[in-house]
Amino acid sequence: MCLALPAQVVEKRDGDEAIVNLGGVRKAVSLALVPEAEIGDYVIVHVGHAIGLLDRDEAEKTLALFAELDAAQAAEAALTTGGAAT
Amino acid sequence: MKYIDEFRDGAIARQLGERIHAEAHPDRVYRFMEFCGGHTHALSRYGVTELLPPQVQMIHGPGCPVCVLPIGRIDLAIRLALERGAIVCTYGDTMRVPASDGLSLIKAKARGGDIRMVYSAADALKTAQAHPDREVVFFAIGFETTTPPTALVVQQAERLGVKNFSVLCCHVLTPAAVTHILAAPDAEQHGKVELDGFIGPAHVSIVIGSDPYVPFAEGWHKPVVIAGFEPLDVMQAILMLVRQVNEGRAEVENEFTRAVTPKGNVAAQKVMDEVFEVRDSFEWRGLGVVPHSALKLRERYAAFDAERRFDLHYQPVPDHKACECGAILRGVKRPTDCKLFGNVCTPDNPVGSCMVSSEGACAAHYSYGRFRDIPIVPAAPQARAA
Ligand code: SF4
């Protein structure tokens, strides 16, 4: 019920309507709640409406955080196994 | 899919699991409530629970709109279709929620009620335009995510002068439900759940922002971490909660910065506020009557309010006696504590609302978790000659 997905705006039509690309599927949604959305932006789509914008920089930051964890864990593992990396 | 797959990486999930293991003190218990059914679904579907140490316990909250819809409200919608001849439009999951007299919307449809599933509120309005000679009622449910689309459609109906359209409004408010769980005014009757923090709603927070949770951190000293619905989001949020507890902090933190801002979607809040006002009280399935926890149409839009148009009067109806949905939605019981779980009550034949939507605690556990309940017994050593 609450599931909503990020989709890219590929076309803006008359009124509030826009076409988004949802994993390869084109779908008409309303941009009435996110009027600032432009072509190329990712919006979060729920019950036929874009309810918010997806901030790509913030998405990258979150992913970078996971990558850091990855690196930190690799370094720790290297240390505990006797510094094989050095 | 972009911005989905990256947040489902199994290797990173395992690393996050290791971090949580490393940082959660073995001699204390961490009880976190995931408010949203979307999180419940993610925890079960991706086996996140398995990556957590035993002292980190996840407790399901009430955040599935289908689960908290009380029987009496569905009865109103069914009666509109069967007795008043209205076309009732609603979201798919709502169709299967058990109501009175062994009915549900889908069963009422089989009895001749004109009940239609719609994907969006706008489709309900289109139905009204296509049938100007019939009354069309949109049975609107959901938290703050589905509310702005309903508000838009009411405004649009007014603009277009559609006279045969109305909304049976059952929209509910998230912060009110969190307050109710923390305050537990009926703890003597139902027991109180001890909580060390909340995973805050994902999509609801896109609309309302992260600021409305500040009172829970400051006033109740409960950490809140808003998280997206993908498994890495949920795990990162759990790690952030563990850290807050360890450091004795209670703050609102936001893991879902890619979609949630402190103030939320102001345009959406504005349209909600134009069309709706807060009800004095509203009955939730499981939580009982919760003050200031739901919305109704403002006087200005009275013509589109199905309750006024059809002079409807809400009658509370108790849940099935053996169904434990109420306690589960409060976080005091688990699906397996219910005698009906998995035998009488299944997703194909739900007795209670928690078994209906895939975000309901019982349905999530039935689909993804029930085999984990079966203890793995090592095979008896075979008496084989060495
Ligand atoms: S298993 Fe069915 S009857 Fe039991 S609590 Fe869940 S929904 Fe209710």
Coordinates of C-alpha atoms in Angstrom, one line a residue, chain B residues 70-221:
Chain B
P70 CA -11.4 -0.7 11.5
I71 CA -14.2 -3.0 10.5
G72 CA -16.9 -0.4 11.0
R73 CA -15.4 1.8 8.3
I74 CA -15.4 -1.0 5.7
D75 CA -19.0 -1.7 6.7
L76 CA -19.9 1.8 5.8
A77 CA -18.4 1.4 2.3
I78 CA -20.1 -1.9 1.8
R79 CA -23.4 -0.5 2.7
L80 CA -23.0 2.4 0.3
A81 CA -22.6 -0.2 -2.5
L82 CA -25.2 -2.7 -1.4
E83 CA -27.9 -0.5 0.1
R84 CA -27.5 2.8 -1.5
G85 CA -26.5 1.7 -5.0
A86 CA -23.3 3.8 -5.1
I87 CA -20.2 2.8 -7.1
V88 CA -17.5 2.5 -4.5
C89 CA -13.9 2.9 -5.8
T90 CA -10.9 2.0 -3.6
Y91 CA -7.3 0.8 -3.6
G92 CA -6.7 -2.8 -4.2
D93 CA -5.6 -4.0 -0.8
T94 CA -8.7 -2.5 0.8
M95 CA -10.9 -4.9 -1.1
R96 CA -9.8 -8.0 0.9
V97 CA -10.0 -6.6 4.5
P98 CA -12.5 -8.7 6.5
A99 CA -15.6 -6.8 7.5
S100 CA -18.8 -7.7 9.3
D101 CA -21.1 -10.7 8.4
G102 CA -18.2 -12.6 6.8
L103 CA -18.1 -9.9 4.1
S104 CA -15.3 -7.9 2.6
L105 CA -15.5 -5.4 -0.3
I106 CA -14.6 -8.1 -2.7
K107 CA -17.3 -10.4 -1.3
A108 CA -19.8 -7.6 -1.4
K109 CA -18.9 -7.2 -5.1
A110 CA -19.7 -10.8 -5.7
R111 CA -23.1 -10.1 -4.1
G112 CA -23.8 -7.5 -6.7
G113 CA -22.2 -4.4 -5.2
D114 CA -20.6 -2.1 -7.8
I115 CA -17.2 -2.0 -6.2
R116 CA -14.2 -1.1 -8.3
M117 CA -10.5 -1.2 -7.7
V118 CA -8.6 2.0 -8.7
Y119 CA -4.9 2.7 -9.0
S120 CA -5.3 6.4 -8.1
A121 CA -7.8 8.8 -6.7
A122 CA -8.0 10.4 -10.1
D123 CA -9.4 7.2 -11.5
A124 CA -12.3 7.4 -9.0
L125 CA -13.1 10.9 -10.3
K126 CA -13.0 9.6 -13.9
T127 CA -15.4 6.9 -12.9
A128 CA -17.8 9.6 -11.6
Q129 CA -17.5 11.5 -14.9
A130 CA -18.2 8.4 -16.9
H131 CA -21.4 7.7 -14.8
P132 CA -23.1 11.0 -14.2
D133 CA -26.3 9.2 -13.3
R134 CA -24.7 7.3 -10.4
E135 CA -23.3 8.2 -7.1
V136 CA -19.6 7.5 -7.0
V137 CA -17.7 7.3 -3.7
F138 CA -14.0 7.1 -3.3
F139 CA -13.2 5.0 -0.2
A140 CA -10.0 6.8 0.7
I141 CA -7.6 5.3 3.1
G142 CA -3.9 5.8 3.9
F143 CA -1.4 7.8 5.8
E144 CA 0.0 11.1 4.7
T145 CA 1.4 9.6 1.5
T146 CA -2.0 8.9 -0.1
T147 CA -3.7 11.9 1.4
P148 CA -2.5 14.7 -0.9
P149 CA -3.7 12.8 -4.0
T150 CA -7.1 12.5 -2.4
A151 CA -7.1 16.3 -1.6
L152 CA -6.1 17.1 -5.2
V153 CA -9.0 15.0 -6.6
V154 CA -11.5 16.8 -4.3
Q155 CA -10.4 20.1 -5.5
Q156 CA -10.5 18.9 -9.1
A157 CA -14.0 17.6 -8.7
E158 CA -15.1 21.0 -7.4
R159 CA -13.3 22.8 -10.3
L160 CA -15.0 20.5 -12.9
G161 CA -18.4 20.8 -11.2
V162 CA -18.7 17.0 -10.8
K163 CA -21.9 16.6 -8.7
N164 CA -22.0 12.8 -8.2
F165 CA -18.6 12.3 -6.6
S166 CA -17.7 12.1 -2.9
V167 CA -15.0 10.8 -0.6
L168 CA -15.4 8.5 2.4
C169 CA -12.3 9.8 4.2
C170 CA -10.4 7.4 6.4
H171 CA -7.0 9.1 6.1
V172 CA -5.0 8.8 9.3
L173 CA -2.0 10.7 10.8
T174 CA 1.3 9.1 11.6
P175 CA 2.6 11.3 14.5
A176 CA -0.7 10.8 16.4
A177 CA -0.2 7.0 16.2
V178 CA 3.4 7.2 17.4
T179 CA 2.2 9.4 20.4
H180 CA -0.5 6.8 21.1
I181 CA 2.0 4.0 21.3
L182 CA 4.3 5.9 23.5
A183 CA 1.6 7.1 25.8
A184 CA -0.1 3.7 25.9
P185 CA -3.2 5.0 27.7
D186 CA -4.6 1.5 27.8
A187 CA -1.5 -0.2 28.9
E188 CA -3.3 -1.9 31.8
Q189 CA -5.6 -3.7 29.4
H190 CA -3.2 -4.5 26.6
G191 CA 0.2 -4.3 28.1
K192 CA 2.8 -1.8 27.2
V193 CA 5.7 -2.3 24.8
E194 CA 9.1 -1.2 25.9
L195 CA 10.8 0.6 23.1
D196 CA 14.3 2.0 22.6
G197 CA 13.7 3.8 19.4
F198 CA 11.8 4.0 16.1
I199 CA 12.6 3.5 12.5
G200 CA 10.6 6.5 11.1
P201 CA 8.4 6.2 8.0
A202 CA 9.9 6.6 4.6
H203 CA 7.3 7.8 2.2
V204 CA 5.1 9.5 4.8
S205 CA 8.2 11.6 5.8
I206 CA 8.7 12.6 2.1
V207 CA 5.4 14.5 2.6
I208 CA 5.5 15.6 6.2
G209 CA 9.3 15.9 6.6
S210 CA 11.5 14.8 9.6
D211 CA 10.6 17.7 11.9
P212 CA 7.3 16.3 13.2
Y213 CA 9.3 13.5 14.9
V214 CA 11.3 15.9 17.0
P215 CA 8.8 15.7 20.0
F216 CA 9.4 12.0 20.2
A217 CA 13.1 12.5 20.5
E218 CA 12.9 15.5 22.8
G219 CA 9.8 14.9 24.8
W220 CA 9.9 11.1 25.1
H221 CA 13.6 10.6 24.8

